[in-house]
Tab-separated table of C-alpha atoms and ligand atoms in Angstrom:
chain	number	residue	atom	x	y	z
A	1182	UNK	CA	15.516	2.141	3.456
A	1183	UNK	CA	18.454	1.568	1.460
A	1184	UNK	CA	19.447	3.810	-1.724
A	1185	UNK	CA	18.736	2.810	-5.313
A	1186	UNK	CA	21.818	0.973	-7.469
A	1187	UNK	CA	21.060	-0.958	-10.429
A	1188	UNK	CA	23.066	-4.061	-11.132
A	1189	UNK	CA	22.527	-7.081	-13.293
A	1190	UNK	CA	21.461	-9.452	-10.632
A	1191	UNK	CA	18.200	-9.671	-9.316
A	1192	UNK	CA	16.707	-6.535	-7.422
A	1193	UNK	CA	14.627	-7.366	-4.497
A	1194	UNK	CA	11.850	-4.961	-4.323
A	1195	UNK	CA	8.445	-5.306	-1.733
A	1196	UNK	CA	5.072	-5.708	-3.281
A	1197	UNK	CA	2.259	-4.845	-1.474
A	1198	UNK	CA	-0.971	-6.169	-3.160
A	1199	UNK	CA	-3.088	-4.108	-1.260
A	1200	UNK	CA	-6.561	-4.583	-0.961
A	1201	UNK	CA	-9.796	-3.901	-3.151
A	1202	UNK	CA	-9.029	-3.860	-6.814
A	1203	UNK	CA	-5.127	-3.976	-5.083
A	1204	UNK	CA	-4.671	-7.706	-6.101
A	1205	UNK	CA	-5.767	-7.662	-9.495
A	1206	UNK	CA	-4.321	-4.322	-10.461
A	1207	UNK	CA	-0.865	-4.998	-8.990
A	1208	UNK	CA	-0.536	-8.629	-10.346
A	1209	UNK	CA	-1.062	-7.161	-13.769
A	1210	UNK	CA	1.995	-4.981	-12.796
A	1211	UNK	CA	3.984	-7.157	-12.161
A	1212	UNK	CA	3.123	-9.495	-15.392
A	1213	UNK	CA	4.249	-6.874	-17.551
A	1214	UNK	CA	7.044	-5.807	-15.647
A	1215	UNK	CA	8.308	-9.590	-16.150
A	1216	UNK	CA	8.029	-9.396	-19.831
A	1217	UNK	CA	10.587	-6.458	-20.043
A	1218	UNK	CA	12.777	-9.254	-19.005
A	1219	UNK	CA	14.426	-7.176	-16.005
A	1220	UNK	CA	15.059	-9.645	-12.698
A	1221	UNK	CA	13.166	-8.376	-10.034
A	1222	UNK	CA	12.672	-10.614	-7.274
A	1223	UNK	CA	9.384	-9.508	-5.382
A	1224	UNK	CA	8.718	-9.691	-1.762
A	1225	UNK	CA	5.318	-10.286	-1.277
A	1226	UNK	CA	3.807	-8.489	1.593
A	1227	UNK	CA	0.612	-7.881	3.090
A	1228	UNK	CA	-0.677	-4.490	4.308
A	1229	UNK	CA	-3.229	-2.383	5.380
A	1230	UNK	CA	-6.998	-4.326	5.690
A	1231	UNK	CA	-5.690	-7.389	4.440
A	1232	UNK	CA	-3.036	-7.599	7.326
A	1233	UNK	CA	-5.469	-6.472	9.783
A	1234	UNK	CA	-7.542	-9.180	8.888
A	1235	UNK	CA	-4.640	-11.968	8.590
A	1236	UNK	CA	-2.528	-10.946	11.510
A	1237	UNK	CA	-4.323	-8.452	13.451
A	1238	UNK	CA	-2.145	-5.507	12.522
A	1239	UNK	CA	-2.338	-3.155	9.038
A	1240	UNK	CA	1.269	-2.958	9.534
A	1241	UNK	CA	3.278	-5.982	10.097
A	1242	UNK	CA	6.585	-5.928	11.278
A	1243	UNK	CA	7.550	-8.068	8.586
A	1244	UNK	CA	6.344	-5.047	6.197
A	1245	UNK	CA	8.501	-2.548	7.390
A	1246	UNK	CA	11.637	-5.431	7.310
A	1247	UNK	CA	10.916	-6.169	4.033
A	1248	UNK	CA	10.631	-1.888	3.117
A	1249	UNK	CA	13.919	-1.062	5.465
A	1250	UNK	CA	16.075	-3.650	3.420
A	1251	UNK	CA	14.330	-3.266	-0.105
A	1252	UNK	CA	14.160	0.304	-0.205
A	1253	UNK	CA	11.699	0.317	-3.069
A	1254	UNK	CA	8.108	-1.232	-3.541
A	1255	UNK	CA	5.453	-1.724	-5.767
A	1256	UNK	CA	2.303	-1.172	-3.745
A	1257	UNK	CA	-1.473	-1.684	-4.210
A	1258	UNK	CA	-4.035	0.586	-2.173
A	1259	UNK	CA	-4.801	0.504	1.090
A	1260	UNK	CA	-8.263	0.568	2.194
A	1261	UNK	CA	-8.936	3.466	5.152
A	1262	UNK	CA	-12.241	4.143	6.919
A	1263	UNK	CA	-13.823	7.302	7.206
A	1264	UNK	CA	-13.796	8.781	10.113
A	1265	UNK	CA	-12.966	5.653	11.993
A	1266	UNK	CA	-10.249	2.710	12.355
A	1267	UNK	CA	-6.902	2.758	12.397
A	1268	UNK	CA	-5.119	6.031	10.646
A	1269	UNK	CA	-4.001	6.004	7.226
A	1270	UNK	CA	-1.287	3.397	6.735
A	1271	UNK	CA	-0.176	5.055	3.801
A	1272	UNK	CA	0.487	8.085	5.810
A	1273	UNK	CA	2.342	5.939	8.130
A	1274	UNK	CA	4.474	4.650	5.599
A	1275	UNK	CA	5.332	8.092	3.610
A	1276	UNK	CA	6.255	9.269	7.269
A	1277	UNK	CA	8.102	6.256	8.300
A	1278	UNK	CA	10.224	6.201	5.615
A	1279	UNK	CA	10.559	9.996	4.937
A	1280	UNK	CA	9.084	9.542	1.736
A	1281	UNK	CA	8.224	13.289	1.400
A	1282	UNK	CA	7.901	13.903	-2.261
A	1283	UNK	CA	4.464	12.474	-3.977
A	1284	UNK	CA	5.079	12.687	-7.773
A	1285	UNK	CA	1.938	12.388	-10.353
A	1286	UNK	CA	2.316	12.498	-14.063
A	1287	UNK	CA	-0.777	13.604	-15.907
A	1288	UNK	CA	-0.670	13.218	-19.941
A	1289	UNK	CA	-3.187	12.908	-21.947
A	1290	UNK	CA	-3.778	9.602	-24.258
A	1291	UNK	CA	-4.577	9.519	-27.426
A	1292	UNK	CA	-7.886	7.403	-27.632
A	1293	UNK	CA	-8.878	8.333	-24.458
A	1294	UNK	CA	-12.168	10.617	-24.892
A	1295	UNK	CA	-11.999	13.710	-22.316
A	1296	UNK	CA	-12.626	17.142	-23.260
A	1297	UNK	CA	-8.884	18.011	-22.973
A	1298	UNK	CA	-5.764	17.034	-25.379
A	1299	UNK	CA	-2.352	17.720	-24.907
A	1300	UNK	CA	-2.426	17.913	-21.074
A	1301	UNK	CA	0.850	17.323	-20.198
A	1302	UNK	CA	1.804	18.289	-16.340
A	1303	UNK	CA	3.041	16.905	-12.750
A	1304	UNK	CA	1.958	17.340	-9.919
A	1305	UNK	CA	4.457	17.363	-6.774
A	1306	UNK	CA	2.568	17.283	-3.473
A	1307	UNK	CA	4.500	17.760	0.087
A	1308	UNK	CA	4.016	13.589	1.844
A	1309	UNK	CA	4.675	14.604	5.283
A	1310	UNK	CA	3.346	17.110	7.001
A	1311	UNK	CA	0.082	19.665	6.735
A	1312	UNK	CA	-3.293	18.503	8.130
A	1313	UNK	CA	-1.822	15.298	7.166
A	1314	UNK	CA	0.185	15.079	11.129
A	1315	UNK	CA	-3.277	13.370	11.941
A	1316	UNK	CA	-2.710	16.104	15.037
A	1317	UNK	CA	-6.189	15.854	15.956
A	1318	UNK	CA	-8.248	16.304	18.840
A	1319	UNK	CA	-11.655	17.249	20.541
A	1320	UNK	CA	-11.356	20.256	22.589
A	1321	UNK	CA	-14.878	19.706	24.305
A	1322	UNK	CA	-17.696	18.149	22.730
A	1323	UNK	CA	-19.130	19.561	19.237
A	1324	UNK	CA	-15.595	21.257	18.909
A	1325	UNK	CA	-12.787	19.512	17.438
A	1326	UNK	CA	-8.926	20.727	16.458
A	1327	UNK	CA	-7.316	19.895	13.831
A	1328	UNK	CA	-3.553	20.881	13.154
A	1329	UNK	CA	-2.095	22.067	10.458
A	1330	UNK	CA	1.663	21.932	10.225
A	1331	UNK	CA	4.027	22.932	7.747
A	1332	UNK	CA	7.947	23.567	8.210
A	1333	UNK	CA	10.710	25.559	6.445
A	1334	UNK	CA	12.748	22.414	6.536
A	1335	UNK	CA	9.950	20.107	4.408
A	1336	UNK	CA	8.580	23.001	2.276
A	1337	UNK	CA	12.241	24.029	1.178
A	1338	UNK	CA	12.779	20.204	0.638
A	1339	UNK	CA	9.788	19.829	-1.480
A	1340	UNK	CA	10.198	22.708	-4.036
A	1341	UNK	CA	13.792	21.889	-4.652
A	1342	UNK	CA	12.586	18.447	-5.536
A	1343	UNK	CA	10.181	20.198	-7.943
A	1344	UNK	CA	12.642	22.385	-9.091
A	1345	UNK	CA	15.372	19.548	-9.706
A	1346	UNK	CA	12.277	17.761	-11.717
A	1347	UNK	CA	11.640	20.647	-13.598
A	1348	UNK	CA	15.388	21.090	-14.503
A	1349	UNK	CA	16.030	17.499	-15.032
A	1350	UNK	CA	12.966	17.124	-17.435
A	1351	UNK	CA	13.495	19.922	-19.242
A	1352	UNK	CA	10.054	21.757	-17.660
A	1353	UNK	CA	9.480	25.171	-18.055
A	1354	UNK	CA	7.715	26.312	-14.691
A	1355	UNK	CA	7.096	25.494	-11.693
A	1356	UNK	CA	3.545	26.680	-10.375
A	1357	UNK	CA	2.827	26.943	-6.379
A	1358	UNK	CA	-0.461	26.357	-5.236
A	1359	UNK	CA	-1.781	28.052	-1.946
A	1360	UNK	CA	-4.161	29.811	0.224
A	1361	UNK	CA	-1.605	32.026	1.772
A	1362	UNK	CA	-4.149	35.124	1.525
A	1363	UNK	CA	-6.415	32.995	4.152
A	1364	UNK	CA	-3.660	30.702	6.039
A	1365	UNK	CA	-0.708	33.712	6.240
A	1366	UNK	CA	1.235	31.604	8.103
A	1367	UNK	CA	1.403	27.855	7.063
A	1368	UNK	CA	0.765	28.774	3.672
A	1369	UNK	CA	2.488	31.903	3.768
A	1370	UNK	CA	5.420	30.290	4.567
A	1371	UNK	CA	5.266	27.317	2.078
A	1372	UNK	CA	5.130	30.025	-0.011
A	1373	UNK	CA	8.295	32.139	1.343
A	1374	UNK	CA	10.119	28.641	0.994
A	1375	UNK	CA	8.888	28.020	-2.674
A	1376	UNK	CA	10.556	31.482	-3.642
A	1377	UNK	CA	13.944	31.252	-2.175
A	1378	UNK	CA	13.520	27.887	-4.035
A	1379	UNK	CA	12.804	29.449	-7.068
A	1380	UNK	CA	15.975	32.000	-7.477
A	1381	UNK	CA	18.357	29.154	-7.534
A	1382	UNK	CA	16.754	28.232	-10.937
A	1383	UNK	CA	16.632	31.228	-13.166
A	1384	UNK	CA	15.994	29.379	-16.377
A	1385	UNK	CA	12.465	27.543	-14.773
A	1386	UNK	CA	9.716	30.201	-14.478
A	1387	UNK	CA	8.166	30.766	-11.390
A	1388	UNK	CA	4.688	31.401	-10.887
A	1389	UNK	CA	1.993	30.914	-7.502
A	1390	UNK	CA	-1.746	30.943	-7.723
A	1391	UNK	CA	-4.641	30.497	-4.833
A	1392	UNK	CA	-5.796	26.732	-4.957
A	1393	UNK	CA	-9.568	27.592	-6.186
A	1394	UNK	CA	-8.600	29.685	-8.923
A	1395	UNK	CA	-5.875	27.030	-9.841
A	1396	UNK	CA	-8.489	24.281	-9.705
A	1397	UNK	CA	-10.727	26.527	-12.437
A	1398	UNK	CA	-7.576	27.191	-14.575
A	1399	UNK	CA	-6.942	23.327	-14.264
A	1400	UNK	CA	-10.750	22.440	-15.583
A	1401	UNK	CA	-10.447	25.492	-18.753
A	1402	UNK	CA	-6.824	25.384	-19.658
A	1403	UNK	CA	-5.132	22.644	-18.043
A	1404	UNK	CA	-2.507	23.005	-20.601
A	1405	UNK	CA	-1.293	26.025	-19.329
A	1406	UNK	CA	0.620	24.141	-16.683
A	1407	UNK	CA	3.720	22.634	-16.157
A	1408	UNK	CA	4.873	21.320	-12.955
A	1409	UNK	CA	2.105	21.826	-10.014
A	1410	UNK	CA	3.927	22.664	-6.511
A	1411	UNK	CA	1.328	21.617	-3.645
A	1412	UNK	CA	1.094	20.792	0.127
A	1413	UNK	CA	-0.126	17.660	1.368
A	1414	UNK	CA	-3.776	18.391	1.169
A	1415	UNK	CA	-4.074	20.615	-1.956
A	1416	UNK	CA	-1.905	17.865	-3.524
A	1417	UNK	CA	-4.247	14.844	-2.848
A	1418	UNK	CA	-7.450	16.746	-3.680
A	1419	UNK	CA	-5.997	18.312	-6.868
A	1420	UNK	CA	-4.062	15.398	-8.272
A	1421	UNK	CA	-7.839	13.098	-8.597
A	1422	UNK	CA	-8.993	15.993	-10.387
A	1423	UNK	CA	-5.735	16.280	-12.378
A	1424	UNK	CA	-6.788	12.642	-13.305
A	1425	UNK	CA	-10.210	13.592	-14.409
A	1426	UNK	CA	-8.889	15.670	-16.995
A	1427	UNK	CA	-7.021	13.048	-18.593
A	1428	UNK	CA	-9.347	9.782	-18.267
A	1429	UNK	CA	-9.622	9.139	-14.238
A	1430	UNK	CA	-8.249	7.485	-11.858
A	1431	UNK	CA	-7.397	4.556	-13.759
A	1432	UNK	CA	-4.368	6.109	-15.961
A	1433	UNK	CA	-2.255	8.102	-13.688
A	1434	UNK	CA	0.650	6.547	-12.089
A	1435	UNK	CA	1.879	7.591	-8.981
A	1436	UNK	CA	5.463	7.606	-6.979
A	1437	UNK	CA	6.615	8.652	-3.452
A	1438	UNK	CA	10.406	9.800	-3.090
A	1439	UNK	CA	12.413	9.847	-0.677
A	1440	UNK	CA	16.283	10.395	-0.246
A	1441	UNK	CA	17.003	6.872	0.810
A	1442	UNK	CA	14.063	4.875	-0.925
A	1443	UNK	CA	10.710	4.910	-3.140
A	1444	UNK	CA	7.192	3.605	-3.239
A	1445	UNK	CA	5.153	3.607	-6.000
A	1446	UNK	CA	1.743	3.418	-6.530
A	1447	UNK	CA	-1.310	3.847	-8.975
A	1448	UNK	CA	-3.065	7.444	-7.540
A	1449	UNK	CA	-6.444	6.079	-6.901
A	1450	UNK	CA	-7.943	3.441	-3.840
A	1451	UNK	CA	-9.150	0.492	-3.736
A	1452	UNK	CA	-12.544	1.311	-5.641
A	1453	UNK	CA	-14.708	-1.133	-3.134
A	1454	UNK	CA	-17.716	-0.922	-5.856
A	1455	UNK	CA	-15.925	-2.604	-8.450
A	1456	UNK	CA	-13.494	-4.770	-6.817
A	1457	UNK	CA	-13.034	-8.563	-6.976
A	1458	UNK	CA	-15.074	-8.267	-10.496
A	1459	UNK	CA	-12.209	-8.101	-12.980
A	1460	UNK	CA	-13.096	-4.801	-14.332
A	1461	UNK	CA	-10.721	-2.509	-12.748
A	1462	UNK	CA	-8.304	-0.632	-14.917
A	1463	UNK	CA	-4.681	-1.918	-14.760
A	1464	UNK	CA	-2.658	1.089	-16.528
A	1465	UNK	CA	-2.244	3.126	-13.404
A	1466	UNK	CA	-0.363	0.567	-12.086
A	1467	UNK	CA	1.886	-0.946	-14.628
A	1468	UNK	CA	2.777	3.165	-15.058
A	1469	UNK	CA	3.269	2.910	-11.666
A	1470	UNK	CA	5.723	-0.387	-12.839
A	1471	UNK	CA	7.139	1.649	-15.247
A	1472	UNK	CA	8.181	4.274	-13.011
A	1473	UNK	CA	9.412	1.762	-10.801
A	1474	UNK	CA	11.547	0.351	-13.503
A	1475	UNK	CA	13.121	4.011	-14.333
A	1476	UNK	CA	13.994	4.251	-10.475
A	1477	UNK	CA	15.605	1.085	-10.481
A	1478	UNK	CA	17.991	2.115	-13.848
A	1479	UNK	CA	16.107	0.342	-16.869
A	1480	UNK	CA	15.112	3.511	-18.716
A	1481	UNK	CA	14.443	1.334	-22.087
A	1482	UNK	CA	12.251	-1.014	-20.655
A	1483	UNK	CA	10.084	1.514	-18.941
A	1484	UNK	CA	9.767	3.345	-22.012
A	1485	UNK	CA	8.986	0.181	-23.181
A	1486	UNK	CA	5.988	-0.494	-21.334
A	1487	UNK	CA	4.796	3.022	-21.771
A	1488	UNK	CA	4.714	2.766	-25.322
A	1489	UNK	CA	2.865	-0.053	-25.590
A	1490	UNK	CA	0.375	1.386	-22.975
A	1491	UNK	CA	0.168	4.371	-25.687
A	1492	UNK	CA	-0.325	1.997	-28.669
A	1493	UNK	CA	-3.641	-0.315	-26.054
A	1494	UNK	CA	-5.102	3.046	-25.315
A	1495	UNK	CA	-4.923	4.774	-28.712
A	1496	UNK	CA	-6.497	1.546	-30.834
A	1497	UNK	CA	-8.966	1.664	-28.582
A	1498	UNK	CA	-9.764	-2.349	-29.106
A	1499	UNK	CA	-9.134	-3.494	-25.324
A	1500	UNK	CA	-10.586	-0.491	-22.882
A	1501	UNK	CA	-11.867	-1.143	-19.895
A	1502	UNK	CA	-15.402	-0.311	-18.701
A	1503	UNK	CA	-14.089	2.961	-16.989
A	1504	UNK	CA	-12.771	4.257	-20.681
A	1505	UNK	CA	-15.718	3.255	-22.373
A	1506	UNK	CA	-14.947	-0.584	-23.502
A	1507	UNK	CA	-15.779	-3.585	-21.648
A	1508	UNK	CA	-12.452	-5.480	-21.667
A	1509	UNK	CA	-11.519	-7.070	-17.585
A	1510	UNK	CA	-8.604	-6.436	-16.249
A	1511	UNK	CA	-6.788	-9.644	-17.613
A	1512	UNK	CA	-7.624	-8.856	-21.046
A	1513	UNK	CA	-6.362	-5.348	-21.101
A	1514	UNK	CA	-3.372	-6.667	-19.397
A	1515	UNK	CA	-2.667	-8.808	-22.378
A	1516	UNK	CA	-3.034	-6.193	-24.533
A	1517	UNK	CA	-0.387	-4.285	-23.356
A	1518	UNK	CA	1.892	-7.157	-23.173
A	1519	UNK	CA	0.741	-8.002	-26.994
A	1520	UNK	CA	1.733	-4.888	-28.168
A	1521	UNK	CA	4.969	-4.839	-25.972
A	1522	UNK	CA	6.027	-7.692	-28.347
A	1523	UNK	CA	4.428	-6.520	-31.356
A	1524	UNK	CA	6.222	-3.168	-31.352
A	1525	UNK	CA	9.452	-5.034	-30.105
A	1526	UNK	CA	9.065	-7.524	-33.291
A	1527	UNK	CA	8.371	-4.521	-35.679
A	1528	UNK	CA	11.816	-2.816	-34.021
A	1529	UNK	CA	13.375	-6.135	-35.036
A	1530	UNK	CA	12.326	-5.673	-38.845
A	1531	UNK	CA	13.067	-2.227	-39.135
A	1532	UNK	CA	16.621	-3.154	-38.111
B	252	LIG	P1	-11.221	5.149	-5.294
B	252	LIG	O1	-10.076	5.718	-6.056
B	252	LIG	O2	-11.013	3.824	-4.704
B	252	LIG	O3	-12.520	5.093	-6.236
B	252	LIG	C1	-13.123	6.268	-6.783
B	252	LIG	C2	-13.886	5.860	-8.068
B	252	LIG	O4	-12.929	5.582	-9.106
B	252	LIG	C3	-14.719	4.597	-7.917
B	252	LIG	O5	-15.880	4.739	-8.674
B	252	LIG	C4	-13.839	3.497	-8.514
B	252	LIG	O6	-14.544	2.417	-9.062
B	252	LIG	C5	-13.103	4.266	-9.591
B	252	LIG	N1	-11.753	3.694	-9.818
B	252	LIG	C6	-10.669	3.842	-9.049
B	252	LIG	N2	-9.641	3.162	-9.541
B	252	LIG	C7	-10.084	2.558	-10.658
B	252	LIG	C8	-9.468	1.709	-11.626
B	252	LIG	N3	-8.191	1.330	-11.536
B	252	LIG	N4	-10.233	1.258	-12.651
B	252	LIG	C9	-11.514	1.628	-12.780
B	252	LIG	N5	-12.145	2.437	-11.897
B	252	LIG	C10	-11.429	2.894	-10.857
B	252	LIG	O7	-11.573	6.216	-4.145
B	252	LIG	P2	-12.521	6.062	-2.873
B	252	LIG	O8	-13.757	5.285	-3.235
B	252	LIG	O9	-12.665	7.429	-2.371
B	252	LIG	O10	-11.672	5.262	-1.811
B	252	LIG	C11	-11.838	3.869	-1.539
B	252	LIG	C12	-10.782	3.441	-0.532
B	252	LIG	O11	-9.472	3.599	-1.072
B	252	LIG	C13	-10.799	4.239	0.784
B	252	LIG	O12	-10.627	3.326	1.866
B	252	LIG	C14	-9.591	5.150	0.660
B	252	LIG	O13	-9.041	5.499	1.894
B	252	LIG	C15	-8.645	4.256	-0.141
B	252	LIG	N6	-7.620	5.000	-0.886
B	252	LIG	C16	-6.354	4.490	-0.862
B	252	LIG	C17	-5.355	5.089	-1.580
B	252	LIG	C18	-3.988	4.494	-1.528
B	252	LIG	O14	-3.788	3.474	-0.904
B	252	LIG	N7	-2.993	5.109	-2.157
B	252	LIG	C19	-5.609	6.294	-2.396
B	252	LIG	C20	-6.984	6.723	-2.382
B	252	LIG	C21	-7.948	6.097	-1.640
């Protein structure tokens, strides 16, 4: 995948719809991305069930073209079967393209109604490795193996990116999560990794805590955190409940680093039950746009779209039916794009 510039001509970037709510959610993305005015030119591609079931294949060569010379997408879910079908594609991509650091913001909203306010942390979750290899096998039947593995090289890599995120953001610690008094090893040495991390930054505190008690600190004082160092698992099972506290799976934006590219994407799936109806929430994904649009060098115009997000959620007028209201999709789209213009007009007269 190529590296990030920003220039005033037309970025190419992939767009994967995805499937499910994918569609809908991502083509509300991309509507508001188009009113910050930025020239993106998107290259439509299909992946995951809706490939399979065009072309025979979840991932088309023409996918990992488009991804190799892009470098950066904006991509919809990707539906997976349990315990069946063909492995995770987005596992296949985060391997493909090395993109080994999953990045989650989780702030609360005003006019969002959860028992929390002021939550205000990140979670960084190792991409690549952990019982995330898919090195599974049965050993004989009834008995089945699955390995776990995790490397100096990708658990050094992982803290210093949440290190580097602390220090860039101006965060004040970095937590790491484990269960390095049961898994001495793997996690033990995730752990050794995070430390020797750690002493490069002197001004970021440094703290570790044992995933369960972390996950009851998280549901009582979820404030108390800062930036949330995980593996792979820990990191996708904490970072939906990281949601939770904050309104669900519907407001937290998601991104996947990499040295030489980036994928982002809203945290949640492809929420069969609802999908196809118009009712899934959009703002995970255009803050998924918005981080896309910070990657790609237009700092304003992200902050642009996440203030107007802001302004939809706290008037509370246009929610969807997951925060309470019963505005579609569409509608809440055009909220945020109403108040993008609103607050950009009310700029104007201030001036
Ligand atoms: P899910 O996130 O799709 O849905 C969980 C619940 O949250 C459902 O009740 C759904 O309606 C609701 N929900 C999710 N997003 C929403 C939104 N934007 N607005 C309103 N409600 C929303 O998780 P689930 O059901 O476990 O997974 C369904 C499929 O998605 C599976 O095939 C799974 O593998 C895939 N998946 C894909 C991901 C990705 O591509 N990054 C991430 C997570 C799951």
């Amino acid at each position: 995948m190529k590296k990030d510039s920003s220039s005033n001509s037309a970025r190419v970037v992939t767009l994967i719809p995805g499937d499910g709510i994918g569609p809908e959610v991502i083509s509300a993305a991309v509507a508001v991305i188009e009113q910050t005015g930025v020239k993106i030119r998107w290259d439509e591609q299909l992946a995951g069930m809706a490939a399979f079931k065009r072309v025979g294949n979840p991932v088309p060569d023409a996918l990992i073209k488009s991804l190799r010379q892009t470098g950066v997408a904006l991509k919809g879910p990707l539906e997976t079967r349990v315990g069946e079908g063909y492995r995770s594609i987005n596992v296949y991509l985060r391997k493909t393209f090395n993109l080994y650091a999953n990045l989650r913001p989780v702030h609360s909203f005003k006019g969002v109604h959860t028992p929390f306010r002021d939550v205000d942390l990140v979670v960084v979750r190792e991409n690549t490795e952990d019982l995330y290899a898919g090195l599974e096998h049965q050993i004989t039947p009834g008995v089945v193996e699955s390995i776990k593995v995790i490397t100096a090289k990708a658990s050094r890599r992982i803290a210093r990116f949440a290190f580097e995120y602390a220090r860039r953001e101006g965060r004040a610690c970095v937590t790491a999560i484990h269960k390095a008094n049961i898994m001495k090893l793997s996690d033990g040495l995730f752990l050794k990794c995070a430390r020797e991390i750690s002493s490069e930054f002197s001004e970021i505190r440094y703290e570790e805590q044992i995933v369960d008690a972390a996950c009851m600190r998280l549901v009582t004082d979820p404030q108390s955190f800062d930036v949330l160092l995980l593996e792979n698992l820990y990191g996708d099972i904490v970072s939906d409940l990281c949601a939770g506290l904050v309104g669900g799976l519907g407001v937290v934006p998601g991104a996947n680093y990499g040295d030489k590219g980036a994928i982002f994407e809203a945290v949640h799936g492809t929420a069969p039950d609802i999908a196809g109806k118009g009712l899934a929430n959009p703002i995970a994904a255009i803050l998924s746009g918005a981080m896309l649009l910070e990657f790609l060098g237009h700092a304003h115009e992200s902050r642009r779209i996440r203030l107007a997000v802001g302004d939809v959620l706290q008037s509370g007028a246009t929610l969807t039916r997951d925060l309470g209201g019963s505005a579609t999709t569409m509608q809440m789209t055009d909220a945020v794009i109403g108040a993008m213009h609103s607050s950009a007009s009310s700029a104007a007269d201030r001036a």
